[in-house]
mmCIF file of C-alpha atoms in Angstrom:
data_model
loop_
_atom_site.group_PDB
_atom_site.id
_atom_site.type_symbol
_atom_site.label_atom_id
_atom_site.label_comp_id
_atom_site.label_asym_id
_atom_site.label_seq_id
_atom_site.Cartn_x
_atom_site.Cartn_y
_atom_site.Cartn_z
ATOM 1 C CA MET A 37 94.054 100.895 70.749
ATOM 2 C CA SER A 38 95.030 101.668 74.309
ATOM 3 C CA THR A 39 98.452 101.583 75.829
ATOM 4 C CA THR A 40 99.312 100.991 79.425
ATOM 5 C CA SER A 41 102.341 102.672 80.881
ATOM 6 C CA THR A 42 103.958 102.319 84.229
ATOM 7 C CA VAL A 43 106.134 104.589 86.294
ATOM 8 C CA THR A 44 109.135 103.271 88.185
ATOM 9 C CA THR A 45 110.345 105.153 91.246
ATOM 10 C CA THR A 46 113.438 104.234 93.234
ATOM 11 C CA VAL A 47 114.196 105.418 96.751
ATOM 12 C CA SER A 48 116.824 104.649 99.375
ATOM 13 C CA VAL A 49 115.487 103.624 102.768
ATOM 14 C CA SER A 50 117.485 103.419 105.987
ATOM 15 C CA GLY A 51 117.165 100.887 108.782
ATOM 16 C CA MET A 52 115.855 97.876 106.875
ATOM 17 C CA THR A 53 117.702 94.714 107.899
ATOM 18 C CA CYS A 54 115.470 91.656 107.413
ATOM 19 C CA GLY A 55 112.528 90.030 105.711
ATOM 20 C CA HIS A 56 110.113 91.528 108.217
ATOM 21 C CA CYS A 57 111.348 95.001 107.235
ATOM 22 C CA ILE A 58 110.747 94.181 103.561
ATOM 23 C CA SER A 59 107.229 92.940 104.298
ATOM 24 C CA SER A 60 106.336 96.007 106.374
ATOM 25 C CA VAL A 61 107.552 98.519 103.795
ATOM 26 C CA SER A 62 106.077 96.556 100.873
ATOM 27 C CA GLU A 63 102.640 96.349 102.518
ATOM 28 C CA GLU A 64 102.511 100.095 103.161
ATOM 29 C CA LEU A 65 103.649 100.985 99.648
ATOM 30 C CA GLU A 66 101.338 98.450 97.973
ATOM 31 C CA ALA A 67 98.413 100.080 99.780
ATOM 32 C CA LEU A 68 98.987 103.283 97.786
ATOM 33 C CA ALA A 69 96.678 103.785 94.796
ATOM 34 C CA GLY A 70 98.177 102.584 91.539
ATOM 35 C CA VAL A 71 101.107 100.630 92.991
ATOM 36 C CA GLU A 72 101.584 97.430 91.035
ATOM 37 C CA ALA A 73 104.833 96.082 92.486
ATOM 38 C CA VAL A 74 107.456 96.796 95.128
ATOM 39 C CA ASP A 75 110.970 95.365 94.908
ATOM 40 C CA VAL A 76 113.439 95.723 97.766
ATOM 41 C CA ASP A 77 117.189 95.248 97.465
ATOM 42 C CA LEU A 78 118.180 94.797 101.095
ATOM 43 C CA ASN A 79 121.622 96.133 101.920
ATOM 44 C CA ALA A 80 123.441 94.920 104.993
ATOM 45 C CA ARG A 81 124.937 98.380 105.492
ATOM 46 C CA GLY A 82 121.501 99.700 106.361
ATOM 47 C CA ILE A 83 120.579 101.677 103.244
ATOM 48 C CA SER A 84 118.320 99.576 101.041
ATOM 49 C CA THR A 85 116.996 100.304 97.572
ATOM 50 C CA VAL A 86 113.235 100.175 97.081
ATOM 51 C CA THR A 87 111.827 100.179 93.550
ATOM 52 C CA ILE A 88 108.133 100.927 93.140
ATOM 53 C CA THR A 89 106.234 100.243 89.926
ATOM 54 C CA SER A 90 102.926 102.078 89.617
ATOM 55 C CA SER A 91 100.343 103.096 87.064
ATOM 56 C CA ASP A 92 100.634 106.740 88.139
ATOM 57 C CA GLU A 93 103.531 108.838 89.365
ATOM 58 C CA LEU A 94 103.757 108.910 93.166
ATOM 59 C CA SER A 95 104.844 112.029 95.009
ATOM 60 C CA PRO A 96 107.915 111.883 97.252
ATOM 61 C CA SER A 97 105.698 112.772 100.214
ATOM 62 C CA GLU A 98 103.318 109.859 99.509
ATOM 63 C CA ILE A 99 106.229 107.443 99.396
ATOM 64 C CA GLY A 100 107.909 108.983 102.452
ATOM 65 C CA GLU A 101 104.737 108.807 104.515
ATOM 66 C CA ALA A 102 104.108 105.165 103.583
ATOM 67 C CA VAL A 103 107.683 104.183 104.430
ATOM 68 C CA ALA A 104 107.465 106.136 107.707
ATOM 69 C CA GLU A 105 104.212 104.340 108.551
ATOM 70 C CA ALA A 106 106.203 101.090 108.341
ATOM 71 C CA GLY A 107 108.776 102.569 110.730
ATOM 72 C CA TYR A 108 111.567 103.488 108.307
ATOM 73 C CA LEU A 109 112.952 106.596 106.656
ATOM 74 C CA VAL A 110 113.454 107.542 102.995
ATOM 75 C CA VAL A 111 116.933 109.058 102.825
ATOM 76 C CA ALA A 112 117.118 109.703 99.077
ATOM 77 C CA ASN A 113 114.877 109.793 96.023
ATOM 78 C CA GLU A 114 116.692 108.566 92.959
ATOM 79 C CA ALA A 115 116.028 109.660 89.399
#
């Protein structure tokens, strides 16, 4: 019997304001190995919450680099 587990990581990202921002960040994060889903809670104040579900734990630097590649900045990693 095998079990499948997932890891959920939540980060705060600054500068996201629209659907295009969500698409850009989601595409970069989904390109990382093991990422199964990306959910973005867009906040009009400029700090959005991004929840990443993956089969393996992602390092903060992996996530930060992917978000930066989309043109945004991780401002906090949440537990």
